[in-house]
XYZ file of C-alpha atoms in Angstrom:
684
model
C -36.166 -118.435 -150.006
C -34.515 -115.962 -147.433
C -31.086 -115.934 -146.260
C -30.026 -117.769 -142.754
C -29.702 -115.106 -140.249
C -25.937 -115.138 -137.927
C -26.448 -112.267 -135.275
C -27.600 -114.558 -132.365
C -25.349 -117.416 -133.379
C -21.665 -118.243 -132.185
C -18.923 -119.185 -134.074
C -15.455 -120.745 -133.725
C -13.177 -121.895 -136.015
C -9.553 -123.088 -137.253
C -9.026 -123.074 -140.883
C -10.531 -124.672 -142.803
C -13.227 -125.521 -140.122
C -16.267 -123.424 -138.448
C -18.863 -124.325 -136.393
C -21.757 -121.968 -135.636
C -24.606 -122.736 -132.581
C -26.381 -120.341 -130.482
C -25.990 -119.079 -127.263
C -26.161 -122.191 -125.513
C -23.927 -124.328 -127.607
C -26.491 -126.261 -129.121
C -25.850 -127.383 -132.788
C -29.520 -127.631 -134.356
C -31.046 -128.359 -137.935
C -32.093 -124.883 -138.440
C -30.969 -121.772 -140.976
C -26.938 -122.210 -141.178
C -25.921 -123.329 -137.518
C -24.027 -126.480 -138.041
C -20.026 -127.405 -138.408
C -18.126 -126.418 -142.235
C -15.810 -127.400 -143.507
C -14.274 -126.729 -147.444
C -18.177 -125.065 -147.828
C -19.611 -128.345 -146.937
C -21.501 -128.783 -143.429
C -20.271 -131.840 -141.906
C -22.342 -131.556 -139.031
C -26.175 -129.961 -138.923
C -27.336 -130.745 -135.095
C -25.395 -131.892 -132.287
C -28.599 -131.220 -129.451
C -26.932 -132.153 -125.179
C -29.730 -133.760 -123.478
C -29.581 -134.547 -119.591
C -32.575 -136.538 -119.222
C -34.402 -135.633 -122.508
C -34.030 -132.268 -121.898
C -32.432 -129.153 -122.915
C -29.759 -127.856 -119.666
C -30.603 -123.902 -119.343
C -27.993 -121.420 -121.028
C -26.045 -118.985 -117.968
C -22.992 -118.122 -120.522
C -20.367 -118.028 -122.664
C -16.861 -116.778 -123.742
C -14.496 -117.355 -126.107
C -11.176 -118.989 -124.941
C -8.412 -118.371 -127.187
C -8.039 -119.585 -130.786
C -10.335 -121.426 -131.725
C -12.413 -122.510 -128.849
C -15.484 -121.453 -127.062
C -16.566 -122.150 -124.051
C -20.809 -122.952 -123.019
C -21.754 -123.199 -119.093
C -25.241 -124.361 -118.685
C -27.816 -126.018 -115.646
C -29.411 -129.199 -115.471
C -31.243 -126.790 -111.964
C -33.880 -130.007 -111.651
C -30.684 -132.352 -110.460
C -28.743 -132.273 -106.987
C -29.760 -129.761 -104.348
C -33.636 -128.284 -104.187
C -33.362 -124.803 -103.713
C -32.396 -121.092 -104.852
C -28.790 -121.848 -105.364
C -27.608 -124.486 -108.757
C -25.122 -127.358 -108.482
C -25.638 -129.314 -111.344
C -23.506 -127.113 -113.998
C -22.818 -128.177 -117.416
C -19.349 -126.800 -118.559
C -19.486 -127.187 -122.273
C -15.860 -126.877 -124.483
C -15.800 -127.126 -128.449
C -12.630 -126.696 -129.902
C -11.779 -127.138 -133.354
C -9.135 -128.285 -135.229
C -8.337 -128.060 -139.679
C -10.184 -131.416 -139.488
C -13.168 -131.351 -137.243
C -13.991 -130.696 -133.719
C -14.108 -131.580 -130.520
C -16.023 -131.089 -127.381
C -15.782 -131.715 -123.469
C -19.088 -132.123 -121.406
C -17.208 -131.436 -117.534
C -20.329 -131.306 -115.211
C -19.990 -131.170 -111.345
C -21.907 -131.081 -108.937
C -22.743 -129.034 -105.200
C -25.009 -131.480 -103.962
C -25.217 -132.506 -100.764
C -26.541 -136.107 -102.634
C -25.217 -138.266 -105.322
C -26.670 -136.853 -109.541
C -27.051 -139.718 -111.390
C -28.269 -138.522 -115.344
C -27.862 -140.024 -119.176
C -25.976 -137.594 -121.185
C -27.124 -138.084 -124.528
C -25.398 -136.333 -127.692
C -28.375 -135.893 -130.880
C -26.276 -135.541 -134.343
C -27.024 -135.544 -137.594
C -24.948 -134.776 -140.614
C -26.511 -133.114 -144.410
C -24.045 -132.887 -146.134
C -25.048 -129.702 -147.730
C -23.258 -127.181 -149.451
C -22.282 -123.996 -147.936
C -23.903 -121.475 -150.732
C -27.432 -123.990 -150.777
C -27.367 -122.353 -147.210
C -26.843 -118.700 -147.549
C -29.931 -118.269 -150.337
C -31.318 -121.340 -147.929
C -31.516 -123.242 -150.732
C -31.318 -126.402 -148.657
C -33.453 -129.416 -149.730
C -31.969 -132.931 -148.431
C -32.818 -135.268 -146.064
C -30.238 -135.612 -142.942
C -28.046 -139.206 -143.834
C -28.502 -141.605 -142.060
C -25.490 -142.798 -139.382
C -23.519 -145.905 -140.236
C -22.072 -148.358 -137.294
C -18.508 -148.178 -136.692
C -17.324 -149.628 -133.268
C -17.725 -148.995 -130.211
C -19.124 -145.263 -128.885
C -18.204 -144.970 -133.179
C -20.207 -143.584 -135.802
C -20.207 -142.661 -139.173
C -21.303 -140.573 -142.718
C -20.094 -141.249 -146.501
C -20.993 -138.464 -149.560
C -19.561 -138.637 -153.027
C -16.590 -136.092 -151.432
C -15.874 -136.455 -147.336
C -16.466 -139.328 -144.355
C -17.280 -138.054 -140.909
C -16.321 -140.121 -138.549
C -17.448 -139.819 -134.428
C -16.208 -140.710 -132.017
C -17.849 -140.392 -127.994
C -15.664 -142.083 -125.028
C -17.238 -144.388 -123.287
C -20.143 -143.775 -124.754
C -23.000 -145.523 -126.292
C -23.850 -145.292 -130.361
C -27.177 -145.353 -131.710
C -26.767 -145.450 -135.494
C -29.850 -144.370 -138.410
C -32.050 -142.421 -139.149
C -31.505 -140.714 -135.424
C -28.183 -140.733 -134.812
C -27.179 -140.811 -130.690
C -24.086 -140.649 -128.740
C -25.188 -141.810 -124.898
C -23.539 -141.658 -121.077
C -24.869 -142.804 -118.363
C -23.199 -141.188 -115.324
C -23.153 -141.342 -111.828
C -21.582 -138.717 -109.507
C -21.241 -138.781 -105.556
C -21.605 -135.537 -103.515
C -20.092 -132.738 -104.710
C -18.390 -134.841 -107.907
C -17.563 -134.021 -110.711
C -16.908 -135.861 -114.457
C -15.472 -135.297 -117.828
C -17.453 -137.490 -120.640
C -16.069 -136.158 -124.015
C -16.673 -137.061 -128.185
C -14.765 -136.288 -131.113
C -15.655 -135.335 -134.928
C -12.754 -136.157 -137.795
C -13.844 -135.074 -141.494
C -11.778 -136.555 -143.952
C -11.985 -135.416 -147.800
C -11.001 -138.167 -150.297
C -12.502 -134.743 -152.841
C -9.694 -134.067 -153.047
C -8.991 -130.309 -150.271
C -8.997 -126.813 -152.149
C -7.592 -124.673 -149.052
C -5.824 -126.291 -146.014
C -5.387 -125.499 -143.122
C -1.624 -122.613 -142.666
C 1.463 -125.054 -141.888
C 2.721 -124.553 -138.510
C 2.381 -120.809 -136.026
C 1.104 -118.214 -137.094
C 3.216 -115.028 -138.966
C 2.948 -112.803 -136.262
C 4.404 -113.345 -132.658
C 1.899 -111.095 -130.674
C 2.879 -107.722 -130.299
C 3.572 -106.534 -126.500
C 0.904 -103.753 -125.864
C -0.174 -101.515 -122.338
C -3.147 -99.733 -123.725
C -4.800 -96.999 -121.236
C -7.844 -97.220 -122.692
C -8.579 -101.147 -121.259
C -11.313 -101.526 -124.193
C -7.514 -101.457 -127.344
C -5.984 -104.157 -125.627
C -9.791 -106.326 -125.167
C -9.587 -105.740 -128.980
C -6.468 -106.742 -130.264
C -6.466 -109.927 -127.611
C -9.365 -111.295 -129.619
C -8.756 -110.297 -132.637
C -5.259 -111.478 -132.725
C -7.415 -114.143 -131.677
C -9.230 -114.706 -134.729
C -6.780 -114.010 -137.382
C -5.407 -117.148 -135.655
C -8.360 -119.431 -136.110
C -8.659 -117.758 -140.132
C -5.493 -119.045 -141.094
C -5.561 -121.186 -144.556
C -2.983 -122.412 -147.250
C -3.575 -124.239 -150.279
C -2.791 -127.491 -151.342
C 0.038 -127.240 -154.085
C 2.295 -124.119 -151.385
C 0.939 -124.873 -148.409
C 3.895 -122.971 -146.971
C 2.298 -119.631 -147.625
C -0.488 -118.543 -145.857
C -3.703 -116.369 -145.903
C -6.478 -115.154 -144.443
C -10.084 -116.503 -144.573
C -12.280 -113.647 -145.389
C -14.447 -114.996 -142.615
C -17.412 -117.159 -141.207
C -18.821 -119.149 -142.413
C -19.699 -118.182 -146.262
C -15.794 -116.840 -146.544
C -13.596 -118.975 -145.279
C -11.713 -119.435 -148.781
C -9.095 -116.908 -149.908
C -10.768 -113.531 -150.814
C -8.622 -111.592 -152.905
C -9.586 -108.116 -152.024
C -10.296 -109.396 -148.171
C -7.247 -111.394 -148.490
C -4.855 -108.307 -149.381
C -6.989 -106.225 -146.950
C -6.450 -108.371 -144.365
C -2.196 -108.995 -144.909
C -1.870 -104.823 -145.135
C -3.251 -103.622 -141.542
C -1.362 -106.978 -140.044
C 1.840 -105.703 -141.924
C 3.173 -103.710 -138.390
C 3.200 -106.643 -137.489
C 5.798 -108.528 -140.265
C 5.966 -109.455 -143.832
C 4.933 -112.975 -143.679
C 1.447 -113.488 -144.576
C 1.366 -110.642 -146.799
C 4.724 -112.255 -148.900
C 2.481 -115.785 -149.066
C -0.842 -113.705 -149.533
C 0.997 -111.937 -151.882
C 2.465 -115.465 -153.581
C -1.499 -117.581 -153.336
C -2.963 -114.563 -155.215
C 0.592 -114.385 -158.472
C 0.175 -118.209 -158.733
C -3.500 -117.524 -159.997
C -3.522 -114.213 -161.837
C -5.166 -114.588 -165.302
C -3.387 -115.396 -168.011
C -6.779 -115.147 -170.789
C -9.969 -113.554 -171.354
C -13.179 -115.735 -170.021
C -15.176 -113.368 -169.963
C -17.371 -116.448 -168.018
C -15.475 -116.465 -165.219
C -13.798 -113.096 -165.102
C -10.360 -113.936 -166.131
C -8.318 -111.646 -168.000
C -4.324 -111.472 -167.938
C -2.946 -109.937 -165.148
C -5.974 -109.566 -163.417
C -5.489 -110.658 -159.904
C -8.948 -113.126 -158.792
C -11.773 -112.464 -156.522
C -12.388 -115.793 -154.849
C -12.004 -119.672 -154.753
C -14.581 -122.152 -153.770
C -14.619 -126.054 -154.617
C -17.025 -125.858 -157.177
C -19.088 -123.434 -159.217
C -21.826 -121.615 -156.347
C -24.616 -120.047 -157.069
C -24.807 -116.545 -155.786
C -28.238 -115.282 -155.466
C -31.889 -116.274 -155.615
C -32.257 -116.545 -159.077
C -30.025 -118.972 -159.713
C -26.353 -116.992 -160.903
C -23.595 -119.309 -161.421
C -19.768 -118.134 -160.808
C -16.947 -120.565 -161.532
C -14.593 -122.191 -158.430
C -11.891 -119.226 -159.357
C -13.515 -115.896 -160.072
C -12.264 -112.787 -161.275
C -15.067 -111.153 -160.614
C -13.266 -107.682 -158.694
C -12.618 -103.978 -159.856
C -9.829 -103.384 -157.225
C -7.752 -106.878 -156.411
C -5.543 -106.048 -158.992
C -4.176 -102.372 -158.336
C -4.519 -103.774 -154.310
C -2.294 -105.869 -155.088
C 0.627 -103.781 -156.472
C 0.495 -102.193 -153.663
C -0.089 -104.849 -150.344
C 3.322 -105.925 -152.661
C 4.819 -102.570 -152.793
C 3.888 -102.095 -148.818
C 5.362 -104.992 -147.980
C 8.519 -104.666 -149.787
C 8.553 -100.823 -147.717
C 8.198 -102.932 -144.125
C 11.074 -105.139 -144.596
C 9.773 -108.053 -147.067
C 13.598 -109.160 -148.295
C 14.452 -108.194 -152.233
C 15.271 -112.826 -153.043
C 11.675 -112.377 -151.740
C 10.282 -109.617 -154.213
C 12.170 -110.325 -157.266
C 10.657 -113.917 -158.293
C 6.728 -111.449 -158.378
C 7.967 -108.714 -159.986
C 6.579 -110.441 -163.555
C 3.873 -110.320 -161.470
C 3.591 -106.831 -161.136
C 4.357 -106.015 -164.319
C 1.224 -108.192 -165.622
C -0.649 -107.132 -163.517
C 0.249 -103.100 -164.060
C -0.590 -104.379 -167.892
C -3.838 -105.078 -167.371
C -4.697 -101.166 -165.500
C -3.343 -100.545 -168.964
C -5.277 -103.443 -171.479
C -8.394 -104.485 -169.495
C -9.159 -102.275 -166.369
C -10.563 -99.391 -168.966
C -12.578 -101.067 -171.577
C -13.710 -98.031 -173.140
C -10.508 -95.529 -173.333
C -11.279 -92.750 -171.394
C -9.238 -93.080 -168.527
C -11.571 -94.914 -164.800
C -11.313 -98.290 -164.397
C -14.546 -99.530 -165.190
C -16.763 -102.756 -164.870
C -19.472 -104.381 -165.873
C -20.237 -107.855 -166.042
C -21.280 -109.137 -169.123
C -21.797 -113.183 -168.577
C -24.569 -112.218 -166.978
C -24.166 -114.650 -164.351
C -21.665 -113.053 -161.954
C -21.750 -109.532 -159.661
C -23.356 -107.322 -161.160
C -21.443 -104.621 -158.871
C -16.983 -105.446 -158.819
C -15.827 -103.072 -156.163
C -16.018 -103.876 -152.313
C -19.622 -102.364 -152.074
C -20.352 -105.319 -154.313
C -24.171 -106.277 -153.689
C -26.374 -105.870 -156.099
C -28.271 -102.301 -154.807
C -24.748 -100.525 -153.597
C -24.317 -97.870 -156.225
C -27.177 -95.297 -156.069
C -27.255 -91.361 -156.779
C -28.354 -88.756 -154.180
C -31.376 -89.545 -155.487
C -32.578 -93.125 -154.434
C -32.301 -94.345 -157.589
C -30.084 -97.392 -159.555
C -26.759 -96.384 -161.494
C -25.996 -98.665 -164.171
C -22.845 -99.960 -165.760
C -20.498 -100.176 -166.301
C -19.104 -98.457 -164.043
C -16.240 -96.356 -163.235
C -15.559 -96.728 -158.744
C -14.041 -93.378 -157.325
C -12.153 -95.243 -154.918
C -10.772 -97.767 -157.124
C -9.408 -94.934 -159.017
C -7.423 -93.804 -156.277
C -6.050 -97.493 -155.291
C -5.097 -97.466 -159.270
C -3.361 -94.715 -159.007
C -1.667 -95.721 -155.552
C -0.614 -98.615 -157.775
C 0.985 -96.586 -160.502
C 3.309 -94.710 -158.761
C 3.602 -97.828 -156.555
C 4.548 -100.329 -159.386
C 6.961 -97.555 -161.237
C 9.096 -96.845 -157.300
C 9.632 -101.001 -157.123
C 10.807 -100.712 -161.141
C 12.938 -97.759 -160.497
C 14.562 -99.597 -156.769
C 15.128 -102.817 -159.333
C 16.046 -101.464 -162.597
C 13.053 -102.767 -164.790
C 12.537 -100.979 -167.045
C 8.859 -98.996 -167.559
C 8.964 -96.408 -164.363
C 8.024 -93.136 -166.294
C 4.908 -94.100 -167.653
C 3.107 -95.868 -165.160
C 3.752 -92.099 -163.020
C 3.224 -90.336 -166.015
C -0.768 -92.587 -165.751
C -1.444 -92.094 -162.509
C -1.181 -87.767 -162.838
C -2.854 -87.743 -166.503
C -5.769 -90.057 -164.293
C -5.364 -87.492 -161.456
C -6.547 -84.544 -163.774
C -9.684 -86.158 -165.022
C -10.527 -87.672 -162.548
C -10.278 -83.712 -161.131
C -12.712 -83.215 -163.770
C -15.230 -85.909 -164.245
C -15.590 -86.615 -160.768
C -16.836 -83.728 -158.359
C -19.780 -82.654 -157.556
C -21.613 -80.070 -155.585
C -23.303 -80.516 -152.367
C -25.616 -79.483 -149.499
C -22.170 -79.387 -148.076
C -19.744 -78.230 -150.754
C -17.816 -80.160 -153.465
C -16.963 -83.678 -153.152
C -16.205 -86.613 -155.126
C -19.029 -88.574 -156.421
C -19.318 -92.831 -155.078
C -18.832 -93.147 -159.405
C -19.507 -92.763 -163.170
C -22.454 -95.176 -164.671
C -22.953 -95.685 -168.135
C -23.636 -92.629 -169.140
C -20.145 -91.271 -167.673
C -22.635 -89.173 -165.221
C -21.322 -89.005 -161.733
C -23.167 -90.964 -159.224
C -23.636 -87.900 -156.295
C -24.650 -89.872 -153.356
C -21.847 -89.490 -151.135
C -20.230 -92.255 -150.140
C -17.289 -93.554 -147.382
C -16.139 -94.925 -151.147
C -14.509 -91.278 -150.605
C -12.695 -91.920 -147.353
C -10.419 -94.885 -149.481
C -9.038 -92.159 -151.161
C -6.867 -90.251 -148.486
C -3.188 -91.383 -148.779
C -3.180 -92.510 -152.456
C -2.243 -88.447 -153.939
C -5.042 -89.425 -155.733
C -6.069 -85.577 -154.155
C -4.518 -82.254 -153.408
C -4.564 -80.976 -149.465
C -7.414 -79.078 -150.224
C -8.849 -80.903 -152.082
C -8.558 -83.643 -148.853
C -9.175 -81.476 -146.443
C -12.559 -81.165 -148.098
C -12.584 -85.069 -148.232
C -11.798 -84.961 -144.320
C -14.665 -82.413 -143.111
C -16.956 -83.741 -144.756
C -16.210 -88.198 -143.094
C -16.464 -85.805 -140.346
C -19.741 -84.744 -140.499
C -22.708 -85.985 -139.260
C -24.422 -88.190 -142.406
C -21.759 -90.039 -142.337
C -19.961 -90.531 -138.921
C -22.461 -89.958 -135.996
C -22.292 -93.450 -135.639
C -20.303 -95.977 -134.384
C -17.867 -95.716 -136.931
C -17.977 -94.094 -140.183
C -21.385 -94.770 -142.188
C -21.152 -96.297 -145.742
C -24.042 -93.748 -146.599
C -24.330 -90.541 -145.679
C -28.225 -90.405 -143.522
C -28.952 -87.609 -146.345
C -29.433 -89.322 -149.302
C -32.026 -91.296 -150.267
C -31.163 -94.977 -150.340
C -29.574 -94.256 -146.906
C -31.099 -97.206 -144.334
C -29.117 -98.032 -141.831
C -29.659 -101.843 -141.762
C -28.634 -102.294 -145.471
C -25.491 -104.243 -146.597
C -24.036 -101.347 -148.247
C -26.021 -98.175 -148.295
C -25.619 -96.594 -143.829
C -24.100 -99.520 -142.507
C -21.374 -99.178 -140.903
C -18.377 -102.236 -141.345
C -15.361 -102.351 -139.327
C -12.471 -102.029 -142.228
C -13.790 -99.419 -144.357
C -13.697 -97.208 -140.909
C -9.961 -98.164 -140.531
C -8.591 -97.983 -144.018
C -10.371 -94.070 -144.319
C -9.520 -93.565 -140.644
C -5.537 -94.652 -141.574
C -5.796 -92.570 -144.513
C -6.985 -89.977 -142.089
C -4.612 -89.855 -140.111
C -1.751 -90.755 -142.731
C -2.129 -87.111 -144.206
C -3.083 -85.745 -140.064
C -6.817 -85.261 -140.133
C -6.437 -86.247 -135.957
C -9.487 -85.442 -134.840
C -11.684 -87.211 -137.559
C -9.641 -90.884 -137.646
C -10.421 -90.010 -133.543
C -13.662 -89.350 -134.126
C -14.228 -93.215 -136.028
C -11.593 -94.874 -134.157
C -13.371 -94.262 -131.085
C -16.482 -95.103 -132.607
C -14.566 -98.805 -133.116
C -13.970 -99.142 -129.570
C -17.350 -97.741 -128.419
C -18.705 -101.254 -131.272
C -16.573 -104.251 -129.633
C -17.484 -103.331 -126.655
C -21.526 -104.447 -127.681
C -19.345 -107.518 -129.482
C -17.639 -108.268 -127.500
C -14.448 -107.413 -129.009
C -15.227 -109.314 -131.766
C -15.740 -106.815 -134.371
C -18.822 -108.327 -137.132
C -18.488 -107.996 -141.379
C -20.536 -104.777 -140.058
C -23.341 -103.756 -137.927
C -26.496 -100.818 -138.187
C -24.932 -97.662 -138.915
C -27.469 -95.857 -136.635
C -26.929 -92.508 -134.960
C -24.987 -93.107 -131.395
C -27.862 -90.836 -130.535
C -30.346 -92.509 -131.102
C -28.704 -95.787 -129.864
C -26.880 -96.937 -126.920
C -24.990 -99.266 -129.269
C -24.874 -100.725 -132.430
C -27.743 -102.848 -134.013
C -25.954 -105.574 -135.400
C -26.388 -106.510 -139.244
C -28.668 -109.576 -139.011
C -26.906 -111.861 -141.555
C -22.533 -110.224 -140.356
C -20.460 -112.571 -140.315
C -18.142 -113.448 -137.148
C -15.637 -113.195 -136.908
C -14.491 -111.800 -140.747
C -10.797 -111.165 -141.421
C -10.802 -107.288 -142.444
C -12.488 -106.465 -139.484
C -10.394 -108.435 -136.842
C -7.041 -106.134 -138.676
C -8.741 -103.326 -138.090
C -8.036 -103.673 -134.078
C -4.525 -103.292 -135.459
C -5.367 -100.180 -137.744
C -6.194 -98.320 -134.936
C -2.957 -98.872 -132.813
C -0.963 -98.115 -136.032
C -2.477 -95.164 -136.573
C -2.246 -94.343 -133.007
C 1.340 -94.915 -133.068
C 2.029 -93.646 -136.445
C 4.922 -96.277 -137.260
C 6.109 -95.724 -141.158
C 9.109 -97.442 -142.553
C 10.195 -96.761 -145.946
C 13.116 -99.924 -145.633
C 14.742 -99.400 -148.860
C 15.198 -95.556 -147.874
C 16.968 -96.988 -144.167
C 13.760 -93.881 -142.671
C 11.617 -93.498 -140.985
C 9.235 -91.286 -140.092
C 6.956 -91.379 -136.213
C 3.503 -89.449 -136.370
C 1.365 -90.185 -133.902
C -2.008 -89.022 -133.554
C -2.031 -85.475 -131.611
C -2.871 -85.438 -128.939
C -2.854 -89.091 -128.024
C -6.334 -89.893 -127.821
C -6.791 -92.997 -127.390
C -4.259 -92.288 -124.402
C -1.235 -93.325 -123.851
C 0.008 -96.277 -125.332
C 3.723 -98.075 -126.059
C 3.079 -101.544 -128.628
C 6.546 -103.951 -128.695
C 7.071 -106.342 -131.088
C 6.396 -104.104 -133.924
C 8.029 -106.092 -137.116
C 10.426 -103.540 -139.624
C 12.928 -105.387 -141.552
C 12.462 -108.742 -139.901
C 14.070 -107.139 -135.831
C 11.516 -106.276 -133.388
C 10.012 -102.442 -132.637
C 8.389 -100.780 -129.454
C 7.414 -97.379 -130.018
C 5.297 -95.542 -126.762
C 3.245 -91.997 -127.193
C 3.265 -90.794 -123.777
C 0.222 -89.184 -122.537
C 0.589 -85.527 -124.054
C 0.655 -87.214 -127.827
C 5.028 -87.385 -127.014
C 6.432 -90.440 -128.857
C 9.660 -92.415 -128.964
C 10.729 -95.803 -131.057
C 14.209 -97.816 -129.974
C 14.348 -101.182 -131.957
C 14.602 -99.533 -135.245
C 17.073 -101.635 -138.198
C 21.016 -99.746 -137.484
C 21.735 -97.197 -140.136
C 17.441 -96.293 -140.431
C 17.444 -93.131 -139.822
C 14.310 -91.391 -137.658
C 11.769 -88.276 -139.263
C 9.384 -86.795 -137.231
C 6.540 -86.756 -139.165
C 5.624 -83.091 -137.580
């Protein structure tokens, strides 16, 4: 069984509902196509026919959050001649609990047009994990009649109702909606149908309430790619907003379509962190949702431990792969979500998260720090490490969580327990961030965590650094025998900005990140092309992930390595052009001089929250504004020489107020709208 491919499908989403179709708009009973709601496929076919023939597709475009337009032709109708005269615009619009389609049929023919329009439907109620692994073995559920123009499907967990306005509905094993149309010369008509999902079993995620937690920024960019990428990204992020039934007021971002449209600790945290320049409300919601599910007990099966932040939330236990491994609905198999949660709390506080929102989270902060001390280092060697003791969970529990992602330079696999390089950086930063919060709110223990960070930095320096063809660098990880896993990977870029490296070490890392082995593609490769395990279409050993590239370029920019940061930003912008400005989860790591455009990774999710949020990271790195609201100051350090061209962004948020930053073509930057009394400190 093989995982269905996604690269040539078109996603439309309004969480927790998402549709995947062909580029022609057809939902066919194959692979992962269909309409999904909260981890269940509620429509496995919606095939549009005109006179029992599929129209010929000519194009499609995303049209805002949750809306896609598909254009096709019925060339056998209307006038004869070279130019088509009958056009269909199929407009798909998703809601959190269903989908509406309008079929606009327009004729420019000089003769009347008469036709029969049909939508063939099917529903199989397949579970998302069964679809993902290619294990769908069931058959479509027969449709029942539910009144004029209405069809219905029922299962133990859901009720689906389809209504075709003015249509004749045929129930049974081959359900369909049918319309007869009679258009006069140059006439037009619009047909419509809608699907509604009722979820009597109770949802585990619900739509976010109210408008987005951010306002669209006002962007004037010399490089128009940046504006187009940001516009599409914010539309996608708006459609990925979710909440949980117990706290519908707290919003987080679902990780991505189709497999990960739910709460994901690491992904939701990173996306919220990247969006901090647009306000702290999303960060606050994400922090609270995860704090409510913070671990309280030791459970090897789920990976739960006291103080630990969870990995993912599902409707039910899911199968991870072809070997039948199952993880619980609430799964904690992640080594990095807990320190990242601490740093999100700290960064949101610096951007102006109000104290009355920070203070209730301080006990959770202390519990998360406690996990670092008591449970993250089971063999007490001073490093955070993971091993799946259950035998049913993820073998690798960092962001590169595929089973073959942790490889030595010679391509051999590392054996767990594994201590990842970037996770030590996250822990170092989290300890310092935790100490700052404890001091600021008059709570004890800050000195302990500063000492923890200093000790970790010394241990890391002694254990992780190895020699390579281009000089010393941090290893990807330590394996079960404490051997450095000596592949050169993007992971080391996540160390920048964490404080774990000395300035000299940061310069060495930055030089390697900017070298051809890692940076000659459309962004940053996950593994150097000089390593034996490299493959440009490997999930984690040579591909390019936009969020990974964005995290590293932000670290490069923050530490003053502007040329390398600009190279990575340009790579992402070039890739964005090729993907209609909707960056996928990942794509191929081929060198730019070998391919004219990035090669799609065939199973990549799109839209993906942290890939979309990467657009804002590019903007933020170019502007270089870093506020510290509690300290009453902000630094301004744009990329030297304005490598992305002149850029002005208004509508940024610092302590709830609007701020505008402008970078001229020569790199000169100005900022207006900072809160009263806040000092601006030039970063150069």
